[in-house]
XYZ file of C-alpha atoms in Angstrom:
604
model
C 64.430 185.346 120.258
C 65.258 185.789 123.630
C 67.885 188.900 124.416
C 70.394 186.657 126.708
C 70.328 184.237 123.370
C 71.020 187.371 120.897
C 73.779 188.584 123.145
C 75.425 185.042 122.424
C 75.514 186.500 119.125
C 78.340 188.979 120.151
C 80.744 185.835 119.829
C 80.673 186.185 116.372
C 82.886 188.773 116.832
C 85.974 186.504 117.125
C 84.698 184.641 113.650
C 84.610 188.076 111.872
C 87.850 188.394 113.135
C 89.313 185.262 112.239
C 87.884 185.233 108.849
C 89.637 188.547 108.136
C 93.209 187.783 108.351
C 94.389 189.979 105.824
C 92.367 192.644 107.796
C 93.482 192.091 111.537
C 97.273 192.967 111.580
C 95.947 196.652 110.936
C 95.249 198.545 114.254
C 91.650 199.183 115.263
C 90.198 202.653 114.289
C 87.993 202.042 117.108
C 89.238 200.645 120.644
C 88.528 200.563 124.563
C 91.916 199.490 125.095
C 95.113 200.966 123.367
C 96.512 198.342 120.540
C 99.350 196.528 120.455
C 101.533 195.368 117.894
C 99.778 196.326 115.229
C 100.631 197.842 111.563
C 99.065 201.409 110.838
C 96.194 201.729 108.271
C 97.655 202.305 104.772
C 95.941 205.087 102.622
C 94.650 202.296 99.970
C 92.306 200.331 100.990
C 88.905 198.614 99.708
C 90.765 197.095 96.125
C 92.599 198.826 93.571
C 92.154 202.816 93.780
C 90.436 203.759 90.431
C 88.803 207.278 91.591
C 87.670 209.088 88.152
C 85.139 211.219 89.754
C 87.994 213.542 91.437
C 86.599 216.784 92.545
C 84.261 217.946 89.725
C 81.100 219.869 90.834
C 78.101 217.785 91.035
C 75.121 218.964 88.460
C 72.544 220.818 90.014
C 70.472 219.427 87.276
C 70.488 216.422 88.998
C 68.763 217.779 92.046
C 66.086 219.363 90.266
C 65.433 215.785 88.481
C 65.562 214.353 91.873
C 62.756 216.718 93.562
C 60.670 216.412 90.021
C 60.706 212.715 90.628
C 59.723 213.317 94.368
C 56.892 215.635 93.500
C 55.659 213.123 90.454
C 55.900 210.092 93.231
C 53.589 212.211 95.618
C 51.143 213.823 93.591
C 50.363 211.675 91.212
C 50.856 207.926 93.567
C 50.057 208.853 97.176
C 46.275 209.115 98.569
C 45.863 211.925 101.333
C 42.726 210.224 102.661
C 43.546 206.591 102.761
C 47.334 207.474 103.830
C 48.616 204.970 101.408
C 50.390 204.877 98.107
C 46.726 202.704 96.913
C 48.144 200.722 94.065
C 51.165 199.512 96.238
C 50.792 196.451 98.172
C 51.878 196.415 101.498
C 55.675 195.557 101.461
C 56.363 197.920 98.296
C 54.049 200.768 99.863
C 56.768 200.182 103.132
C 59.996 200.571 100.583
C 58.186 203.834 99.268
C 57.943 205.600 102.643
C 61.745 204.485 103.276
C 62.615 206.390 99.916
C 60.846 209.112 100.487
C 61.846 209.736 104.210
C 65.656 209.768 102.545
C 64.452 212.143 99.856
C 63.316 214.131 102.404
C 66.489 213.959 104.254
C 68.537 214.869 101.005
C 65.875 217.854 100.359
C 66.378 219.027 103.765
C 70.435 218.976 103.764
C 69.957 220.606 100.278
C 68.018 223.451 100.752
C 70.533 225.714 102.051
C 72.647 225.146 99.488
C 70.852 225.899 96.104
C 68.031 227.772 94.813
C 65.261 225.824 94.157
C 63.396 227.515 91.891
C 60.619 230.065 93.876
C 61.861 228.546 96.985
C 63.707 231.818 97.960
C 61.933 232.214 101.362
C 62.652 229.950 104.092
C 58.958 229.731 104.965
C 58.656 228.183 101.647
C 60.830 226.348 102.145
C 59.851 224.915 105.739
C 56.288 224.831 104.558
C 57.335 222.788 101.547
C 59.310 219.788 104.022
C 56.554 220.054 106.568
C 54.288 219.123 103.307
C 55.793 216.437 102.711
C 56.515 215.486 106.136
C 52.496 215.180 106.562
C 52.257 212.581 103.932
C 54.658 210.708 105.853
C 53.259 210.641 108.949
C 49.605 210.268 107.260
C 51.183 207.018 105.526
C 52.257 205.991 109.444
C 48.006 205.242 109.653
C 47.315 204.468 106.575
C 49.937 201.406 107.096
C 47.930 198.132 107.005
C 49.989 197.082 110.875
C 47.517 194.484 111.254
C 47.831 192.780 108.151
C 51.536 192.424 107.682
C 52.217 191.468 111.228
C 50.540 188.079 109.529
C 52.891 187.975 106.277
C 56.459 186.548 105.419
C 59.355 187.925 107.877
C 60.936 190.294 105.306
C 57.619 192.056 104.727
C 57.774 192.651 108.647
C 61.312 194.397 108.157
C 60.721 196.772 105.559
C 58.281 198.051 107.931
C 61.478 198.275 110.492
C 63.608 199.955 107.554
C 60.795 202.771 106.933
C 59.930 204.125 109.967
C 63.938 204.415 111.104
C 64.511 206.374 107.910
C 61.775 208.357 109.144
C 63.570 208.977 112.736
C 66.739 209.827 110.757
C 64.826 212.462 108.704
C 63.489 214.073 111.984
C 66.948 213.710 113.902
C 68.800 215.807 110.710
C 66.106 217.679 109.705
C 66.095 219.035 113.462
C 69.549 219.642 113.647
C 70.097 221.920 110.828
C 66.955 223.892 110.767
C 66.069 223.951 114.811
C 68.848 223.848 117.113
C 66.962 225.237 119.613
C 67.291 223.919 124.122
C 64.004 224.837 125.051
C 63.861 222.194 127.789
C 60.154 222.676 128.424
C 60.394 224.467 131.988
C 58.783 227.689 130.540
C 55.843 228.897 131.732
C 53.651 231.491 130.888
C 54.198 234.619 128.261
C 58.151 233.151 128.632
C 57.120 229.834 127.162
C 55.255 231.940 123.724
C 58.137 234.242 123.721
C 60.598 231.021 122.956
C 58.404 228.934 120.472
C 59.894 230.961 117.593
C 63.379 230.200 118.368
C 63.799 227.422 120.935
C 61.050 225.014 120.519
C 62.188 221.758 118.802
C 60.529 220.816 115.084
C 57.506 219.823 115.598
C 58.406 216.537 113.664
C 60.241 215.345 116.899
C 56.356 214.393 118.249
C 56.852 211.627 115.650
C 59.750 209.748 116.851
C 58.434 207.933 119.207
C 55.251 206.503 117.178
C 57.957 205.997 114.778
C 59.978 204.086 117.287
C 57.587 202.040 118.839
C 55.986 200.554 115.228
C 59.889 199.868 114.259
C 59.922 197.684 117.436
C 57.349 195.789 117.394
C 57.868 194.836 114.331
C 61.456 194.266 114.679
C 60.523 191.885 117.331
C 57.424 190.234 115.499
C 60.524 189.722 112.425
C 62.900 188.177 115.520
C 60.273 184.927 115.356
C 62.133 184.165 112.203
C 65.055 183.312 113.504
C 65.518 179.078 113.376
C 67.781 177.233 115.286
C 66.981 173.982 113.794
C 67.679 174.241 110.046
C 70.962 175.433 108.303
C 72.098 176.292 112.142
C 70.430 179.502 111.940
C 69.405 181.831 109.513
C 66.208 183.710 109.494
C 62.961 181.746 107.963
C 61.442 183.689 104.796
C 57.648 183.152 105.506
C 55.903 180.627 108.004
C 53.322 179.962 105.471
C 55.548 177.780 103.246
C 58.184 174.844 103.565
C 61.438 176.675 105.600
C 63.081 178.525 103.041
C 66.294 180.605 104.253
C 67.008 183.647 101.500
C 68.922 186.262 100.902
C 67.001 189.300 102.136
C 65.188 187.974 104.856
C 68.492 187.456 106.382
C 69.717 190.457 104.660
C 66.824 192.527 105.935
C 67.538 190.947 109.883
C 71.026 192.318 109.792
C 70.157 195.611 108.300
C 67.233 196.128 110.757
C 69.052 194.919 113.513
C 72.451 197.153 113.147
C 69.233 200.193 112.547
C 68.042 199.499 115.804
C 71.519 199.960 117.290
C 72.317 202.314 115.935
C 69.131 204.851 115.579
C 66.502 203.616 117.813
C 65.915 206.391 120.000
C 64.627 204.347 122.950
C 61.044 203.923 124.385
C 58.418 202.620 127.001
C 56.350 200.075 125.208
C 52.994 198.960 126.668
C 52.480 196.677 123.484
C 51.098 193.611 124.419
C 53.441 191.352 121.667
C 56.440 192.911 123.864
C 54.865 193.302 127.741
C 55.439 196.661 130.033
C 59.167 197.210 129.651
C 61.947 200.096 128.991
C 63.910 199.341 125.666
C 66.717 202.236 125.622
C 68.819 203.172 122.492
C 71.946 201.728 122.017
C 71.001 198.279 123.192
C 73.425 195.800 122.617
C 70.847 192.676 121.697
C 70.351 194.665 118.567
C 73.873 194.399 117.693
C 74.600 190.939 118.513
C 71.203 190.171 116.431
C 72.916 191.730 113.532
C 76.540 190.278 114.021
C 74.811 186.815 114.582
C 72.761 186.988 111.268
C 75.731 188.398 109.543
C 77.880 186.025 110.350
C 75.190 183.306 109.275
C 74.855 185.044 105.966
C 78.721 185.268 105.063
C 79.457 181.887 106.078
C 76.601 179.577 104.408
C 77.920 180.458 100.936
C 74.961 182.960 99.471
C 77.448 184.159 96.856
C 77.813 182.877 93.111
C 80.846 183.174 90.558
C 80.476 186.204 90.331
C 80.077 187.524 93.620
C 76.550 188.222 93.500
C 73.847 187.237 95.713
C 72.103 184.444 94.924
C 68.636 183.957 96.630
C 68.352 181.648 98.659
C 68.643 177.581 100.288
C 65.978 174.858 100.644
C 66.653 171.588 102.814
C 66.496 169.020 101.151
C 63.606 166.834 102.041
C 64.547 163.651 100.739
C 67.397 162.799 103.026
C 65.572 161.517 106.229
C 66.649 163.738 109.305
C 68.447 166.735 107.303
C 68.762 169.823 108.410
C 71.619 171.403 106.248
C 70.746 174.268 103.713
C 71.896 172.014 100.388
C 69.846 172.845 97.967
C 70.683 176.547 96.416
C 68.306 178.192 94.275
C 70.552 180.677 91.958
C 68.299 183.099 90.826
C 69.665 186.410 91.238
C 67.557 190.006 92.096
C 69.067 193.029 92.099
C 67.785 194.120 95.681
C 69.913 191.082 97.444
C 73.005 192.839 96.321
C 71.871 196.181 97.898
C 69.940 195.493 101.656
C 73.279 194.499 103.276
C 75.066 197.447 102.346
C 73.539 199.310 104.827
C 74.069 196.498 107.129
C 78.229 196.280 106.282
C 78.155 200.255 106.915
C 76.243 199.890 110.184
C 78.420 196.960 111.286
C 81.380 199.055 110.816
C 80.004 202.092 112.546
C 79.337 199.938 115.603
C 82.611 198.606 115.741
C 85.045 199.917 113.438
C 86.092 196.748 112.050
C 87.291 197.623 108.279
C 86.022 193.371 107.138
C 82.751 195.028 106.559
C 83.279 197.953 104.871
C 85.532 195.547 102.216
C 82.817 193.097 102.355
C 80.735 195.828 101.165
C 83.096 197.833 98.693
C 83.645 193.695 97.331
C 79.943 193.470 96.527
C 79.296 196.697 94.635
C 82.187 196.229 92.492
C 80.967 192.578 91.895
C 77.395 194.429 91.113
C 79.214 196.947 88.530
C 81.291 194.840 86.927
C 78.418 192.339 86.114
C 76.366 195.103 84.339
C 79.018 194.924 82.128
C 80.918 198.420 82.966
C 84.451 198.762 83.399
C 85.691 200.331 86.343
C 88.745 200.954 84.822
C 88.058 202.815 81.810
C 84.638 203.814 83.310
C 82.533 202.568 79.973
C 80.635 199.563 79.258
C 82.938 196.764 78.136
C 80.532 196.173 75.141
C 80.009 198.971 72.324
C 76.121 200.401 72.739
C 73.929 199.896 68.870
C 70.957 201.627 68.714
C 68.619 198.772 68.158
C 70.402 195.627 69.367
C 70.321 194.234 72.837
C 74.251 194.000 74.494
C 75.129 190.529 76.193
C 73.547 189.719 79.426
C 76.437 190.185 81.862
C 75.183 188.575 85.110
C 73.082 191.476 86.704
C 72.681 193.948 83.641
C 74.071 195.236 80.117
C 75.410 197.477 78.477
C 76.933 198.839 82.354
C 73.186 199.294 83.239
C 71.568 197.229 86.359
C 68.669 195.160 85.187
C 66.224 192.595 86.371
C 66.089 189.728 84.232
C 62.241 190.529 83.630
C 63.279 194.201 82.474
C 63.997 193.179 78.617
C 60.561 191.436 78.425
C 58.474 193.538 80.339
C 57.443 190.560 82.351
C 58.045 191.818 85.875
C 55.716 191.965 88.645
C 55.119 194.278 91.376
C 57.191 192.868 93.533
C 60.650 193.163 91.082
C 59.583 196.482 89.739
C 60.200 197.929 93.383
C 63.778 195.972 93.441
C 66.579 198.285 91.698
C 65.140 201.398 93.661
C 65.970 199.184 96.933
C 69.698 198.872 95.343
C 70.457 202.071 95.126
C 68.877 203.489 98.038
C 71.274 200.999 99.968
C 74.385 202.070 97.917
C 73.597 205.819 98.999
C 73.406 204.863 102.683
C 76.759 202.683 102.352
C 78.406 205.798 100.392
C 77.436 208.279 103.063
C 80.946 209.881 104.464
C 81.760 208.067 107.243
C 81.397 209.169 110.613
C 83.866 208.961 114.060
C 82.202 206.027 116.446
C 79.516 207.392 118.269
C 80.152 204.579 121.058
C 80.160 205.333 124.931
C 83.897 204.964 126.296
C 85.339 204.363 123.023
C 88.544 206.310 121.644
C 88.914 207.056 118.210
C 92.361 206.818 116.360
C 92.062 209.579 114.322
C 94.922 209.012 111.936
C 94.021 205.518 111.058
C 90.466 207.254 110.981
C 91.329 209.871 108.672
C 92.361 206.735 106.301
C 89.650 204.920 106.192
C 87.508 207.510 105.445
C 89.551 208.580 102.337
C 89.826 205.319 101.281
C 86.077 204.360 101.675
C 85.461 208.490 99.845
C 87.486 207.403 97.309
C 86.169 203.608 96.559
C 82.800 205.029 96.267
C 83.783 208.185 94.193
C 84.898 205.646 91.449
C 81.149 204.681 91.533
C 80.198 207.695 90.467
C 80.259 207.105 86.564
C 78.240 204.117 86.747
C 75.541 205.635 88.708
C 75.764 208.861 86.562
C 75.387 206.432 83.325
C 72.201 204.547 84.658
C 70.802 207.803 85.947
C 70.878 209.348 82.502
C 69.878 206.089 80.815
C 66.968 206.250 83.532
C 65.803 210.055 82.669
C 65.254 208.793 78.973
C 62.128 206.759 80.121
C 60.014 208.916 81.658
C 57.305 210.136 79.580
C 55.219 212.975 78.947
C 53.817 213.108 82.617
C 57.760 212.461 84.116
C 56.805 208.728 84.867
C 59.942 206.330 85.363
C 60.036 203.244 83.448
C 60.815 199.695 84.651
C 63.640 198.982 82.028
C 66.803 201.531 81.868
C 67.795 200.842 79.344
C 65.250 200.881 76.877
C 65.717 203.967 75.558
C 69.845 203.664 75.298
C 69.714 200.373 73.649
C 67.414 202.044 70.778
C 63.911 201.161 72.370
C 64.192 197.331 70.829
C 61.253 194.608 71.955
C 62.238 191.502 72.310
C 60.659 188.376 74.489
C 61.614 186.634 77.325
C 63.071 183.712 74.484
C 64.931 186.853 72.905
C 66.213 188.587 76.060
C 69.832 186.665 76.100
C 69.084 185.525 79.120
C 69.363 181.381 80.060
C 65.905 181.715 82.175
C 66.301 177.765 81.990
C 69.606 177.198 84.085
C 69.390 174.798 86.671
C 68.300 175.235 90.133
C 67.000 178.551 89.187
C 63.478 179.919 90.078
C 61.965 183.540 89.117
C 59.872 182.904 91.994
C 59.578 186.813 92.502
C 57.940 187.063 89.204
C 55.957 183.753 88.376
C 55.370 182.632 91.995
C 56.886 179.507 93.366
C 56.203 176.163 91.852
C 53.412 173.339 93.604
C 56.255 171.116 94.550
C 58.174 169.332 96.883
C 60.805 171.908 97.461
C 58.528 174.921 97.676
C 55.610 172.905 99.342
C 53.038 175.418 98.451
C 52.258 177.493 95.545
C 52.654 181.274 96.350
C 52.115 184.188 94.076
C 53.727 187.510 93.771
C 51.172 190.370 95.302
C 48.933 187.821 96.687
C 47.046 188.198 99.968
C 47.354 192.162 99.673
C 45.634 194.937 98.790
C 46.193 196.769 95.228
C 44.632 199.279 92.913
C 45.524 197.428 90.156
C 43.566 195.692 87.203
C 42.926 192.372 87.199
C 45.595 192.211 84.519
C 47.975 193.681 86.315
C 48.218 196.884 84.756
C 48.805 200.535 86.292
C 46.572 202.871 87.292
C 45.600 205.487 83.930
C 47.338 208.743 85.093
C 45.920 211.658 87.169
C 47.235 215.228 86.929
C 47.059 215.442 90.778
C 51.012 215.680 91.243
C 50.765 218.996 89.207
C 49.982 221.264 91.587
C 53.100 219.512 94.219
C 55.378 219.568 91.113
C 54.904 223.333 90.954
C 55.513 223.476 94.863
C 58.781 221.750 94.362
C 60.361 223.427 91.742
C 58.749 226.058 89.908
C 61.554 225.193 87.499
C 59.906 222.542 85.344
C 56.766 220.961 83.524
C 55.792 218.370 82.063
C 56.332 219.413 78.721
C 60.777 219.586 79.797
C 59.933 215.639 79.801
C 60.842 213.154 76.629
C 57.143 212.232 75.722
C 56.436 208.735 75.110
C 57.783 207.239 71.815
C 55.609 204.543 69.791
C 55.967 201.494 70.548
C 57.910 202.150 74.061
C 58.868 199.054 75.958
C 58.367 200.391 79.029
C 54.375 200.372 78.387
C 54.418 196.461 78.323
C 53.346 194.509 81.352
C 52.592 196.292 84.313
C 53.763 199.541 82.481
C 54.836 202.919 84.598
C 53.841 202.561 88.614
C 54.520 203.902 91.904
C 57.093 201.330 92.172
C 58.808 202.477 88.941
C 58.784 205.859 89.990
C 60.151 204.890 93.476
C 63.249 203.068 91.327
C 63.884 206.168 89.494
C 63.510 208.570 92.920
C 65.637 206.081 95.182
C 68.858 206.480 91.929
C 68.820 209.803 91.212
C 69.002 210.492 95.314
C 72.051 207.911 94.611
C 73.760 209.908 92.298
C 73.341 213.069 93.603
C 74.364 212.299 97.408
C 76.664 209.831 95.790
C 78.066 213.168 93.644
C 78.444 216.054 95.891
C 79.130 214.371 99.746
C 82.490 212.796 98.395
């Protein structure tokens, strides 16, 4: 997509705008030119005000589990040599690095703060980031590049997501730990006597390998974009019939608003993007993002409920259409969570409050259709040991679910899913921030409102995530393995089929593509299975990898707090051992929500 025709893009601006007419009488928090006529901010905003978390302390417990579940991820999952998590495929393996690079950020914000364990020193300390840092960066070759510039347009993007978490990790990790100005004029015995104190981490050498693989592939993604059908809307794969979804478009305005917002700027030789400077704040990124946003909200992508649905087809059999009008209803958890981080990026970049409702809309709509009252802060239906609660749109019992969690029929692709979720809701919860824009002036009243009332929407969150956090904890087994299903455990540890799940897998103009591929038909035009085409450790039945005790040695590096044996070991009969069983991808899910409820915990 050319840059003039994403700069177009910035129009959307006025239908953001116009769409948000309860929003627009309130003056700007963000301006160029001082408002007129406008009413002030009031203090409640984002729906009702139901904040139950208040003030308490967050549980340093929580921490701990957080870094256990790091350390299990890493030692017993990733692969030093290869660089590569080896029983991912190459879009999960991409959502793993993004986790872990906002572990890392958590770990490194934390670690002034508590005592972990033996970590007393802060060469331990230091030596135990830089550790982990390594793996990172190893993963950065051990990235099949080639390959996936050759896949579907969102596995391009989580590629995008990854290595931008990565520059954020570097950016705070730096500031906190080495706030050093050496500006590299030194010479001689001056220059050695500053590398203690001055020199800048040496994770900074990153950033700009970091930056360059997040463009290109930002710019491979941009092909997706279509004119022609639906009247935009980014394309999910080129390999099948035009299919416009949820998180491909999702995924283009998160990525998008991430480039605007954290690319740090480079010179790219790359021969996909020519000789040319491509600086940091450049506005094609964010008229990308309010273009594909603006797509998104206005081609109705929502059901009933509020949720996500996943995507539109053209329909074929009317000669010379090009309308999306065929809507496939199947809802995932991880197209409620991408464009969170896209609604708090939009905002940043403009301080216009339609997103951040847009977003605080969605995650209620997520909550309340796990079945959890917001109100009361409790599921709305009684928990028995031993029988299944209703299926409430997106979950039960107030936990988020899959609908292949029950039956332990999910593939790799949906076990990576309600990690994505959460690790999106942490990023949207993050305290806000004053707009970093050039020439922009902050109202810092109407500022100071927003940011309580956006603290305060997402402290009422709290309970919920606390709730499937615990529910979580109670799967992991004797090695601290994450299962797929949450709630296993809390609902009594009860089996049941995919016929027994209270679940209508049979409603119309629904398709668990994700988990049984996509039908040979007309509307799919092309059978295409979950996994396929990539590389994986697996068995040819699909089933994990038998455990290693290779994380034990990193677990001990972590904490020196816990072992194995402080873990529930694995009951008979466990649900969680059916189908694909415990993998990297389950682990990730567990990592990416108990970051969620600890950031989620103590920064509000």
């Amino acid at each position: 997509m050319a840059r003039n025709e994403l700069l177009a893009g910035l129009l959307g601006l006025v239908v953001v705008l116009s769409r948000a007419a309860e929003l627009s009488s309130y003056c700007p928090v963000f301006y160029t030119e001082p408002p007129a006529d406008c009413e002030p901010i009031p203090d409640t905003l984002f729906g009702p005000a139901v904040d139950n978390f208040g003030h308490r302390e967050p549980d340093i417990g929580i921490l701990e589990d957080t870094f256990d579940a790091l350390a299990v991820l890493q030692g017993d999952y990733f692969d030093l040599h290869d660089g590569t998590w080896p029983s991912a495929i190459d879009w999960t393996g991409a959502v793993v690095e993004t986790v872990v690079a906002g572990a890392l950020r958590t770990l490194s914000s934390s670690l002034g703060r508590v005592d972990l364990g033996n970590l007393k020193d802060w060469k331990a300390k230091e030596n135990l980031v830089s550790f982990l840092f390594s793996q990172v960066t190893r993963s950065y070759y051990g990235q099949d590049a080639t390959a996936i510039r050759d896949q579907a347009y969102d596995d391009m993007q989580w590629v995008v997501l990854g290595w931008i978490e990565a520059i954020r990790f570097v950016s705070v990790h730096s500031t906190l730990h080495y706030p050093g100005n050496y500006d590299g004029n030194a010479t001689g015995a001056s220059r050695l006597e500053l590398v203690s104190d001055e020199l800048p981490w040496h994770g900074n050498n990153w950033i700009s390998p970091f930056a360059h693989r997040a463009l290109v592939f930002w710019h491979l993604a941009s092909r997706g974009w279509d004119e022609k059908l639906c009247h935009g809307g980014m394309i999910w794969s080129p390999h099948v019939t035009p299919y416009k979804n949820a998180i491909t478009n999702e995924l283009w305005v998160t990525a998008s608003i991430s480039m605007y917002l954290y690319f740090p700027g480079v010179n790219s030789t790359a021969p996909s993007l020519g000789s040319d400077d491509f600086p940091e704040r450049d506005p094609a990124f964010k008229a990308a993002a309010i273009q594909g946003y603006e797509w998104l909200m206005g081609i109705n992508m929502t059901n009933s409920q509020g949720l996500f649905v996943d995507g539109y087809h053209v329909n074929s059999e009317v000669p010379g259409n090009v309308e999306c009008d065929v809507r496939d209803e199947m809802v995932y958890t991880y197209n409620q969570g991408v464009i969170l981080t896209g609604q708090r990026g939009l905002w940043a970049a403009s301080g216009i409050l339609l997103y951040l409702n847009e977003g605080h809309d969605l995650v209620r709509s997520v909550i309340n259709a796990t079945g959890w009252n917001l109100t009361s802060n409790s599921p709305v239906d009684g928990i028995i040991p031993g029988q299944l609660p209703p299926w409430r749109g997106i979950g039960r019992g107030g936990i988020l679910e899959d609908e292949c969690d029950a039956s332990g029929e999910c593939s790799q692709d949906a076990q990576t899913f309600k990690g994505i979720f959460f690790h999106h809701l942490t990023a949207f919860c993050e305290p806000l921030e004053p707009s970093g824009e050039v020439g922009v002036t902050v109202d810092t009243d109407g500022f100071r409102r927003v940011r309580g009332a956006h603290a305060s929407a997402c402290r009422s969150y709290v309970d919920w995530v606390q709730h499937n956090a615990e529910a979580a904890l109670g799967t992991r087994d004797s090695h601290g393995r994450f299962g797929m299903w949450w709630g296993a455990g809390l609902f009594g540890n009860v089996t049941v089929s995919r016929s027994e799940d209270g679940i209508d897998h049979s409603a119309a103009n629904t398709t668990d593509y994700r988990n049984h591929g996509t039908p040979d038909d007309d509307i799919w035009g092309g059978r295409w299975v979950p996994g396929s085409g990539a590389p994986s450790r697996t068995g040819n039945g699909g089933e994990s990898l038998p455990y290693s005790d290779a994380g034990g040695e990193l677990r001990s590096m972590v904490l020196g707090i816990r072992t194995a044996a402080g873990h529930r070991h694995r009951v008979v009969g466990d649900p969680n051992d059916r189908g694909r069983g415990r993998t990297v991808e389950t682990q990730n899910g567990g990592l990416a929500l108990l970051r969620a409820y600890w950031e989620m915990s103590q920064s509000n």
